[in-house]
Amino acid sequence: MKRRNFFGAAAAAVMILLLSFPRLSLEGARNGLLLWYQTVLPTLLPFMICTNLVVSMNGVGFLTAPIAPLLKRLLGISDSGCFVLLGGMLCGYPMGAKNCSEFLSQGCLSLPEARCLYAVSSFPSPMFLAGYMMAKASQSAGTALLVPLWKMAAAVYLPIFPMFYLASLLYGFHLESLKLQDKNGKAHRKAARTLSESVSRFPSLSLDEALMSSIEIMVKIGGYLMMFSILARFLKLLPIASPKLTCLLVSAAEMTTGMEETSKAVSGLSGVRMILAAGAFGGFSGVFQVKSVTKNAGLSIRHYILWKILHCGLACLILTLLLAFPR
């Protein structure tokens, strides 16, 4: 009851703030919705529709066939796990978490494997990275410090491997994998057949149903972007002497707005690192988006936040090491 009272008081305070500063609220809402319409919607919605169709029509194996052998050898994950990881990388926030939650609900993933994938399957999409992030990083770095796309991509995606291995130790996934195998591999093949049967239990969706399901999630994302863009607009007015600290606070609220502010206020390698960290963390707007599509009690949003903080640190470390060597 006390928790409900706290959030009720917080909601009332936000309402008073919006009414007290209508111009700033309108500007923040407009920026968030424009960001959703111009950047997020065209980069995420097509992939989301296709992902729903692939899953409902039992096409997971066809999509993951080229990369699944490599991921299985490196990470020891199942076919469904390969799809969750690949979908999260291609589609961006929050599709990896959405697929992870749905696959766990359908029995396509065990809880330890789902927890490991929940820790590593949320990333900025390649389209967002190559387009928006690289543009802002180049603007911040200037002509004196051009950062190649492949180094930014490596810094974003390479942390998958150390993070997954650490998560597998913490959640016991490596022990589960050993139990699935006997000397002849019979238990492993049996588990794989059960997994394939679980994937086939997903309800078949028509194009209209896949479209409406995807639009529902996109509306949620748009709502969170609008709310956190308003918050970011108010954060920019705080009497903070350090531009870097202001940019960090804005990036922590909403990553895309934070990247925009960082590209204007912080120059050089520091600005590039801050833009990279914003993309790796995803902002609390991204955290709430992930929470909205997570329907399983076994997947902890608190753990997710800690994993994203670790992702920030590893991404910045990898970029620093890569920039220390000539192109």
CSV table of C-alpha atoms in Angstrom, one decimal:
chain,number,residue,atom,x,y,z
A,1,MET,CA,0.0,0.0,0.0
A,2,LYS,CA,2.9,2.4,0.8
A,3,ARG,CA,4.4,1.7,-2.6
A,4,ARG,CA,1.1,2.5,-4.3
A,5,ASN,CA,0.9,5.8,-2.3
A,6,PHE,CA,4.4,6.7,-3.3
A,7,PHE,CA,3.8,6.2,-7.0
A,8,GLY,CA,0.5,8.0,-6.7
A,9,ALA,CA,2.2,11.0,-5.1
A,10,ALA,CA,4.9,10.9,-7.8
A,11,ALA,CA,2.3,10.9,-10.5
A,12,ALA,CA,0.5,13.9,-9.0
A,13,ALA,CA,3.9,15.7,-8.7
A,14,VAL,CA,4.5,15.1,-12.4
A,15,MET,CA,1.1,16.3,-13.3
A,16,ILE,CA,1.7,19.6,-11.4
A,17,LEU,CA,5.1,19.9,-13.2
A,18,LEU,CA,3.5,19.5,-16.6
A,19,LEU,CA,0.9,22.1,-15.8
A,20,SER,CA,3.4,24.5,-14.4
A,21,PHE,CA,5.7,24.3,-17.5
A,22,PRO,CA,3.4,23.7,-20.4
A,23,ARG,CA,5.8,25.0,-23.1
A,24,LEU,CA,8.6,22.7,-22.0
A,25,SER,CA,6.3,19.8,-21.7
A,26,LEU,CA,5.0,20.4,-25.2
A,27,GLU,CA,8.5,20.7,-26.6
A,28,GLY,CA,9.6,17.5,-24.9
A,29,ALA,CA,6.5,15.6,-26.1
A,30,ARG,CA,7.0,16.8,-29.6
A,31,ASN,CA,10.7,15.9,-29.7
A,32,GLY,CA,9.9,12.4,-28.4
A,33,LEU,CA,7.1,11.7,-30.9
A,34,LEU,CA,9.2,13.1,-33.8
A,35,LEU,CA,12.1,10.8,-32.7
A,36,TRP,CA,9.7,7.9,-32.7
A,37,TYR,CA,8.2,8.7,-36.1
A,38,GLN,CA,11.4,9.6,-37.9
A,39,THR,CA,13.9,7.2,-36.4
A,40,VAL,CA,12.5,4.4,-34.4
A,41,LEU,CA,9.3,3.5,-36.4
A,42,PRO,CA,11.0,3.0,-39.8
A,43,THR,CA,14.0,1.1,-38.4
A,44,LEU,CA,12.1,-1.2,-36.0
A,45,LEU,CA,8.6,-1.8,-37.3
A,46,PRO,CA,9.5,-3.7,-40.5
A,47,PHE,CA,11.8,-6.1,-38.6
A,48,MET,CA,9.2,-6.6,-35.9
A,49,ILE,CA,6.5,-7.6,-38.4
A,50,CYS,CA,8.8,-10.0,-40.2
A,51,THR,CA,9.9,-11.5,-36.8
A,52,ASN,CA,6.3,-12.2,-35.8
A,53,LEU,CA,5.7,-13.9,-39.2
A,54,VAL,CA,8.9,-16.0,-39.0
A,55,VAL,CA,8.0,-17.2,-35.5
A,56,SER,CA,4.3,-17.9,-36.2
A,57,MET,CA,5.1,-19.8,-39.5
A,58,ASN,CA,7.8,-22.0,-37.8
A,59,GLY,CA,10.6,-20.4,-39.9
A,60,VAL,CA,13.1,-19.9,-37.0
A,61,GLY,CA,15.3,-22.7,-38.3
A,62,PHE,CA,15.5,-21.3,-41.8
A,63,LEU,CA,16.6,-17.9,-40.6
A,64,THR,CA,19.2,-19.0,-38.1
A,65,ALA,CA,20.7,-21.8,-40.3
A,66,PRO,CA,23.7,-19.7,-41.5
A,67,ILE,CA,24.8,-18.5,-38.1
A,68,ALA,CA,23.4,-21.1,-35.7
A,69,PRO,CA,26.3,-23.6,-35.9
A,70,LEU,CA,28.8,-20.9,-34.9
A,71,LEU,CA,26.7,-19.5,-32.0
A,72,LYS,CA,26.0,-23.1,-30.8
A,73,ARG,CA,29.7,-23.8,-30.7
A,74,LEU,CA,30.7,-20.5,-29.1
A,75,LEU,CA,27.8,-20.1,-26.6
A,76,GLY,CA,26.1,-23.6,-26.4
A,77,ILE,CA,22.7,-22.1,-27.0
A,78,SER,CA,19.7,-23.8,-28.8
A,79,ASP,CA,18.1,-22.9,-32.2
A,80,SER,CA,15.6,-20.8,-30.4
A,81,GLY,CA,18.3,-19.1,-28.4
A,82,CYS,CA,20.1,-18.3,-31.7
A,83,PHE,CA,17.0,-16.7,-33.0
A,84,VAL,CA,16.5,-14.6,-29.9
A,85,LEU,CA,20.0,-13.3,-30.0
A,86,LEU,CA,20.0,-12.7,-33.8
A,87,GLY,CA,16.6,-11.0,-33.6
A,88,GLY,CA,17.8,-8.7,-30.8
A,89,MET,CA,20.8,-7.7,-32.7
A,90,LEU,CA,19.0,-7.1,-36.0
A,91,CYS,CA,15.9,-5.4,-34.6
A,92,GLY,CA,17.3,-3.4,-31.6
A,93,TYR,CA,15.5,-2.6,-28.4
A,94,PRO,CA,13.3,-4.2,-27.1
A,95,MET,CA,12.8,-7.1,-29.6
A,96,GLY,CA,15.5,-9.4,-28.0
A,97,ALA,CA,13.8,-9.2,-24.6
A,98,LYS,CA,10.3,-9.7,-26.2
A,99,ASN,CA,11.4,-12.8,-28.1
A,100,CYS,CA,13.2,-14.1,-25.0
A,101,SER,CA,10.1,-13.7,-22.8
A,102,GLU,CA,7.7,-15.3,-25.4
A,103,PHE,CA,10.0,-18.2,-26.1
A,104,LEU,CA,10.4,-18.9,-22.4
A,105,SER,CA,6.6,-18.8,-22.0
A,106,GLN,CA,6.2,-21.3,-24.9
A,107,GLY,CA,8.8,-23.7,-23.5
A,108,CYS,CA,11.2,-23.1,-26.3
A,109,LEU,CA,13.9,-21.9,-23.8
A,110,SER,CA,14.8,-23.2,-20.4
A,111,LEU,CA,14.9,-20.7,-17.6
A,112,PRO,CA,18.7,-20.6,-17.3
A,113,GLU,CA,19.2,-20.1,-21.0
A,114,ALA,CA,16.4,-17.4,-21.1
A,115,ARG,CA,18.1,-15.6,-18.2
A,116,CYS,CA,21.5,-15.6,-20.1
A,117,LEU,CA,19.9,-14.4,-23.3
A,118,TYR,CA,17.9,-11.7,-21.4
A,119,ALA,CA,21.2,-10.3,-20.2
A,120,VAL,CA,22.8,-10.0,-23.7
A,121,SER,CA,20.0,-9.8,-26.4
A,122,SER,CA,19.2,-6.1,-26.2
A,123,PHE,CA,21.2,-3.9,-28.4
A,124,PRO,CA,20.9,-0.9,-30.8
A,125,SER,CA,20.1,-2.3,-34.3
A,126,PRO,CA,22.7,-2.1,-37.1
A,127,MET,CA,20.5,0.4,-38.9
A,128,PHE,CA,20.4,2.7,-35.9
A,129,LEU,CA,24.1,2.2,-35.2
A,130,ALA,CA,25.2,2.8,-38.8
A,131,GLY,CA,22.8,5.8,-39.2
A,132,TYR,CA,22.0,7.8,-36.1
A,133,MET,CA,24.8,6.7,-33.7
A,134,MET,CA,27.6,7.1,-36.3
A,135,ALA,CA,26.3,10.5,-37.4
A,136,LYS,CA,26.3,11.8,-33.9
A,137,ALA,CA,29.7,10.2,-33.1
A,138,SER,CA,31.2,11.8,-36.2
A,139,GLN,CA,29.7,15.2,-35.3
A,140,SER,CA,31.1,15.0,-31.8
A,141,ALA,CA,34.5,13.7,-32.9
A,142,GLY,CA,35.0,16.1,-35.7
A,143,THR,CA,37.3,15.6,-38.7
A,144,ALA,CA,40.4,15.2,-36.5
A,145,LEU,CA,39.1,11.9,-35.0
A,146,LEU,CA,37.1,9.8,-37.4
A,147,VAL,CA,35.9,6.5,-35.8
A,148,PRO,CA,35.4,3.7,-38.3
A,149,LEU,CA,32.0,2.0,-38.3
A,150,TRP,CA,33.5,-1.5,-37.8
A,151,LYS,CA,35.1,-0.3,-34.5
A,152,MET,CA,31.9,1.1,-33.2
A,153,ALA,CA,30.1,-2.1,-34.2
A,154,ALA,CA,32.7,-4.3,-32.5
A,155,ALA,CA,32.5,-2.2,-29.3
A,156,VAL,CA,28.7,-2.7,-29.2
A,157,TYR,CA,28.4,-6.4,-30.1
A,158,LEU,CA,31.6,-8.1,-28.9
A,159,PRO,CA,30.6,-7.7,-25.2
A,160,ILE,CA,28.0,-10.4,-26.0
A,161,PHE,CA,30.5,-13.1,-25.4
A,162,PRO,CA,32.1,-12.2,-22.0
A,163,MET,CA,28.7,-11.2,-20.7
A,164,PHE,CA,27.1,-14.5,-21.8
A,165,TYR,CA,29.8,-16.6,-20.3
A,166,LEU,CA,29.6,-14.7,-17.0
A,167,ALA,CA,25.7,-15.0,-17.0
A,168,SER,CA,26.0,-18.7,-17.8
A,169,LEU,CA,28.1,-19.1,-14.6
A,170,LEU,CA,25.7,-17.1,-12.5
A,171,TYR,CA,22.5,-18.7,-13.8
A,172,GLY,CA,23.9,-22.3,-14.1
A,173,PHE,CA,23.4,-22.6,-17.8
A,174,HIS,CA,26.7,-24.4,-18.4
A,175,LEU,CA,25.6,-27.1,-15.8
A,176,GLU,CA,22.3,-27.5,-17.6
A,177,SER,CA,24.0,-28.0,-20.9
A,178,LEU,CA,26.2,-30.7,-19.5
A,179,LYS,CA,23.2,-32.6,-18.1
A,180,LEU,CA,21.6,-32.6,-21.5
A,181,GLN,CA,24.4,-34.7,-23.0
A,182,ASP,CA,25.4,-38.3,-22.5
A,183,LYS,CA,28.2,-40.2,-24.2
A,184,ASN,CA,26.2,-40.8,-27.4
A,185,GLY,CA,24.5,-37.4,-27.4
A,186,LYS,CA,21.0,-39.0,-27.2
A,187,ALA,CA,19.7,-36.7,-24.5
A,188,HIS,CA,20.8,-33.7,-26.4
A,189,ARG,CA,19.0,-34.8,-29.6
A,190,LYS,CA,15.9,-35.5,-27.6
A,191,ALA,CA,16.0,-32.0,-26.1
A,192,ALA,CA,16.4,-30.5,-29.6
A,193,ARG,CA,13.3,-32.4,-30.8
A,194,THR,CA,11.3,-31.2,-27.9
A,195,LEU,CA,12.5,-27.6,-28.6
A,196,SER,CA,11.4,-27.9,-32.3
A,197,GLU,CA,8.0,-29.1,-31.2
A,198,SER,CA,7.7,-26.2,-28.8
A,199,VAL,CA,8.4,-23.7,-31.6
A,200,SER,CA,5.6,-25.2,-33.6
A,201,ARG,CA,3.1,-24.4,-30.8
A,202,PHE,CA,3.3,-20.7,-31.5
A,203,PRO,CA,-0.1,-19.5,-32.9
A,204,SER,CA,-0.1,-18.9,-36.7
A,205,LEU,CA,-0.5,-15.2,-37.5
A,206,SER,CA,-1.9,-13.6,-40.6
A,207,LEU,CA,-0.2,-10.5,-42.0
A,208,ASP,CA,-2.9,-8.4,-40.4
A,209,GLU,CA,-2.4,-10.0,-37.0
A,210,ALA,CA,1.4,-9.7,-37.2
A,211,LEU,CA,0.9,-6.0,-38.2
A,212,MET,CA,-1.5,-5.2,-35.3
A,213,SER,CA,0.7,-7.0,-32.8
A,214,SER,CA,3.7,-5.1,-33.9
A,215,ILE,CA,1.9,-1.8,-33.9
A,216,GLU,CA,0.7,-2.3,-30.4
A,217,ILE,CA,4.3,-2.7,-29.2
A,218,MET,CA,5.4,0.3,-31.3
A,219,VAL,CA,2.7,2.5,-29.6
A,220,LYS,CA,4.1,1.5,-26.2
A,221,ILE,CA,7.6,2.4,-27.3
A,222,GLY,CA,6.3,5.8,-28.6
A,223,GLY,CA,4.6,6.5,-25.3
A,224,TYR,CA,7.8,5.8,-23.3
A,225,LEU,CA,9.9,7.8,-25.7
A,226,MET,CA,7.5,10.8,-25.3
A,227,MET,CA,7.5,10.6,-21.5
A,228,PHE,CA,11.3,10.2,-21.2
A,229,SER,CA,11.9,13.0,-23.8
A,230,ILE,CA,9.8,15.3,-21.6
A,231,LEU,CA,12.0,14.2,-18.6
A,232,ALA,CA,15.1,14.8,-20.7
A,233,ARG,CA,13.9,18.3,-21.5
A,234,PHE,CA,13.5,19.2,-17.9
A,235,LEU,CA,16.9,17.6,-17.0
A,236,LYS,CA,18.6,20.0,-19.4
A,237,LEU,CA,17.4,22.9,-17.3
A,238,LEU,CA,19.1,21.8,-14.1
A,239,PRO,CA,21.8,24.2,-12.8
A,240,ILE,CA,24.7,21.8,-13.5
A,241,ALA,CA,28.0,23.4,-14.3
A,242,SER,CA,29.4,20.4,-16.2
A,243,PRO,CA,28.0,19.8,-19.7
A,244,LYS,CA,29.2,16.2,-19.5
A,245,LEU,CA,27.2,15.5,-16.4
A,246,THR,CA,24.1,17.0,-18.0
A,247,CYS,CA,24.6,14.9,-21.1
A,248,LEU,CA,25.0,11.8,-19.0
A,249,LEU,CA,21.8,12.5,-17.1
A,250,VAL,CA,19.9,13.1,-20.4
A,251,SER,CA,21.4,9.9,-21.9
A,252,ALA,CA,20.4,7.9,-18.9
A,253,ALA,CA,16.8,9.1,-19.4
A,254,GLU,CA,16.5,8.7,-23.2
A,255,MET,CA,19.5,7.5,-25.2
A,256,THR,CA,18.7,9.2,-28.6
A,257,THR,CA,18.1,12.6,-27.0
A,258,GLY,CA,21.2,12.1,-25.0
A,259,MET,CA,23.3,11.3,-28.1
A,260,GLU,CA,21.9,14.5,-29.7
A,261,GLU,CA,22.9,16.6,-26.7
A,262,THR,CA,26.3,14.9,-26.4
A,263,SER,CA,27.2,15.5,-30.1
A,264,LYS,CA,26.6,19.3,-29.5
A,265,ALA,CA,28.2,19.7,-26.0
A,266,VAL,CA,31.1,17.2,-25.8
A,267,SER,CA,33.8,16.9,-28.4
A,268,GLY,CA,36.5,14.4,-29.1
A,269,LEU,CA,36.9,10.9,-27.9
A,270,SER,CA,35.0,11.7,-24.7
A,271,GLY,CA,31.9,12.5,-26.7
A,272,VAL,CA,32.3,9.4,-28.8
A,273,ARG,CA,32.5,7.2,-25.7
A,274,MET,CA,29.5,8.9,-24.1
A,275,ILE,CA,27.4,8.3,-27.3
A,276,LEU,CA,28.6,4.6,-27.4
A,277,ALA,CA,27.7,4.2,-23.7
A,278,ALA,CA,24.2,5.7,-24.3
A,279,GLY,CA,23.6,3.2,-27.1
A,280,ALA,CA,24.9,0.3,-25.0
A,281,PHE,CA,22.8,1.1,-22.0
A,282,GLY,CA,19.6,2.1,-23.9
A,283,GLY,CA,18.5,4.6,-21.3
A,284,PHE,CA,15.7,4.1,-18.8
A,285,SER,CA,13.3,4.6,-21.6
A,286,GLY,CA,14.7,1.4,-23.1
A,287,VAL,CA,14.5,-0.3,-19.6
A,288,PHE,CA,10.8,0.5,-19.4
A,289,GLN,CA,10.3,-0.7,-23.0
A,290,VAL,CA,12.0,-4.0,-22.1
A,291,LYS,CA,9.9,-4.3,-18.9
A,292,SER,CA,6.7,-3.7,-20.9
A,293,VAL,CA,7.4,-6.7,-23.1
A,294,THR,CA,8.6,-9.1,-20.3
A,295,LYS,CA,5.9,-11.3,-19.0
A,296,ASN,CA,7.9,-13.9,-17.0
A,297,ALA,CA,8.6,-13.8,-13.3
A,298,GLY,CA,11.9,-15.5,-13.8
A,299,LEU,CA,13.4,-12.6,-15.8
A,300,SER,CA,14.5,-9.8,-13.5
A,301,ILE,CA,14.5,-6.2,-14.7
A,302,ARG,CA,17.0,-5.4,-11.9
A,303,HIS,CA,19.4,-7.9,-13.3
A,304,TYR,CA,18.9,-6.5,-16.8
A,305,ILE,CA,19.9,-3.0,-15.6
A,306,LEU,CA,23.1,-4.3,-14.0
A,307,TRP,CA,23.9,-6.2,-17.2
A,308,LYS,CA,23.4,-3.1,-19.3
A,309,ILE,CA,25.7,-1.1,-17.0
A,310,LEU,CA,28.4,-3.8,-17.5
A,311,HIS,CA,27.7,-3.6,-21.3
A,312,CYS,CA,28.5,0.2,-21.1
A,313,GLY,CA,31.8,-0.4,-19.4
A,314,LEU,CA,32.9,-3.2,-21.8
A,315,ALA,CA,31.9,-1.3,-24.9
A,316,CYS,CA,33.9,1.8,-23.9
A,317,LEU,CA,36.9,-0.4,-23.0
A,318,ILE,CA,36.8,-2.3,-26.3
A,319,LEU,CA,36.5,1.0,-28.3
A,320,THR,CA,39.5,2.5,-26.4
A,321,LEU,CA,41.6,-0.6,-27.2
A,322,LEU,CA,40.6,-0.6,-30.8
A,323,LEU,CA,41.3,3.2,-31.2
A,324,ALA,CA,44.8,2.6,-29.8
A,325,PHE,CA,45.8,0.7,-32.9
A,326,PRO,CA,46.0,2.3,-36.4
A,327,ARG,CA,43.2,1.5,-38.9
